[in-house]
mmCIF file of C-alpha atoms in Angstrom:
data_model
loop_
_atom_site.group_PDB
_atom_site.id
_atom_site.type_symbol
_atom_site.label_atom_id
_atom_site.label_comp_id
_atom_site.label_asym_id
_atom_site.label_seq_id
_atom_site.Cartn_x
_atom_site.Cartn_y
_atom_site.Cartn_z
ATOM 1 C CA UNK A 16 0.443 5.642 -12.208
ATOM 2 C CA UNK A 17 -1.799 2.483 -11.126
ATOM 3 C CA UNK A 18 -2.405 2.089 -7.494
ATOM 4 C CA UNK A 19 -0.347 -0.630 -6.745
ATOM 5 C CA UNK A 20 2.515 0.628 -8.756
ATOM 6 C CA UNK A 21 2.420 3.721 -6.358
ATOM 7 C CA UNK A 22 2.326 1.663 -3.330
ATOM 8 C CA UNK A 23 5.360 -0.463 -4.422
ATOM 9 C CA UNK A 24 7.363 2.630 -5.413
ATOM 10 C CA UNK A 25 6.649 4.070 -1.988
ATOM 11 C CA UNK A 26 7.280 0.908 -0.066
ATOM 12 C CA UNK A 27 10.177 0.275 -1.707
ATOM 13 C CA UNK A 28 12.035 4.096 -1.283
ATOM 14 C CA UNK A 29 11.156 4.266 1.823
ATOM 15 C CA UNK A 30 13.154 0.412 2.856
ATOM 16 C CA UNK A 31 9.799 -1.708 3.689
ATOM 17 C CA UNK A 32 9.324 -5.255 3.021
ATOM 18 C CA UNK A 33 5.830 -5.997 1.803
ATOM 19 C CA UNK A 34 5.833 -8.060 5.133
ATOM 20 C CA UNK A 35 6.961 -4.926 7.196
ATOM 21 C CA UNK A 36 4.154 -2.953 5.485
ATOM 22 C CA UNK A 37 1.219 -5.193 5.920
ATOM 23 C CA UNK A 38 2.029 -5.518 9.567
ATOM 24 C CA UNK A 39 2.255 -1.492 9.885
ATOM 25 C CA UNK A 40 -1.086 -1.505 8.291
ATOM 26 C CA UNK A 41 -2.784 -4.463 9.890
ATOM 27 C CA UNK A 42 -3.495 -6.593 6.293
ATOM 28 C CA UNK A 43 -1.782 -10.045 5.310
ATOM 29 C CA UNK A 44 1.347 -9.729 3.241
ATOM 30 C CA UNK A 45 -0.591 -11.554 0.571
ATOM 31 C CA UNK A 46 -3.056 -8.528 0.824
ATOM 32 C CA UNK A 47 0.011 -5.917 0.158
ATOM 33 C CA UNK A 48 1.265 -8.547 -2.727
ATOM 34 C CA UNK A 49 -2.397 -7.983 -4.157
ATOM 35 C CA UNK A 50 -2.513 -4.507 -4.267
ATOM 36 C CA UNK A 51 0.629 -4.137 -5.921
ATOM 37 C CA UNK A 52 0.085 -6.225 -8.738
ATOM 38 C CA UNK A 53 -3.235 -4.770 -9.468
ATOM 39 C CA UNK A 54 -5.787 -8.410 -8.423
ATOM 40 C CA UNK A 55 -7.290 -6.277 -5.724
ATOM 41 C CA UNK A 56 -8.457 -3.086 -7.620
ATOM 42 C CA UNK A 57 -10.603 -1.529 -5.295
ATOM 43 C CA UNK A 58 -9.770 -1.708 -1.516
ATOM 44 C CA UNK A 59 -11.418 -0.220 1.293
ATOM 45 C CA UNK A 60 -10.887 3.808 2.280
ATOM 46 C CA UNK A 61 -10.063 2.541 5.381
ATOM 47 C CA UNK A 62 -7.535 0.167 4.104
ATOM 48 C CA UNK A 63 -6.017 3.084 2.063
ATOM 49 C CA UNK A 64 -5.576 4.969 4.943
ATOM 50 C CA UNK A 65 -4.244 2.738 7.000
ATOM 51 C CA UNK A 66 -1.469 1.882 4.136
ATOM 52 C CA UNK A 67 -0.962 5.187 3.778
ATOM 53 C CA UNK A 68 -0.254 6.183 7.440
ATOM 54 C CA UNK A 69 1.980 2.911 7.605
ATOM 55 C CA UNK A 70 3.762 4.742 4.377
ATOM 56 C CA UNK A 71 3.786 7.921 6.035
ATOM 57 C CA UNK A 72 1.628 9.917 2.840
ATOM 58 C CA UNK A 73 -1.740 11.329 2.649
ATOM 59 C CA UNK A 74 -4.324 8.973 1.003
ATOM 60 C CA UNK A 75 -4.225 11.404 -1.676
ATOM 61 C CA UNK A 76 -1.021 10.582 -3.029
ATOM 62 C CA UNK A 77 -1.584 6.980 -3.513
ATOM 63 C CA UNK A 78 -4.040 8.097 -5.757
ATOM 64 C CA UNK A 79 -1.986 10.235 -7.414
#
């Protein structure tokens, strides 16, 4: 599953807006919008763990 599929199917069971996410994981909403519909391909590690803490998942299963 693509990267920002995953992060959109995690946001989304676990109740988040993409506005509640971003600010849990210190991006811009547009940044979160981005990721999930695959313009921004490639973002940081740090980024990635900083989602994934704000999703409550290891880094590993966004790349999953």
């Amino acid at each position: 599953m693509p990267l920002g599929a995953t992060i959109r199917r995690l946001r989304r069971t676990r109740g988040l807006s993409q506005e509640e996410l971003a600010r849990a994981a210190r991006v811009t909403r547009e940044y979160v919008t981005m990721i999930e519909r695959g313009a921004r391909r490639n973002p940081s590690l740090a980024i990635l763990g900083r989602v994934a803490r704000a999703l409550g998942v290891p880094v590993g299963e966004l790349l999953k």
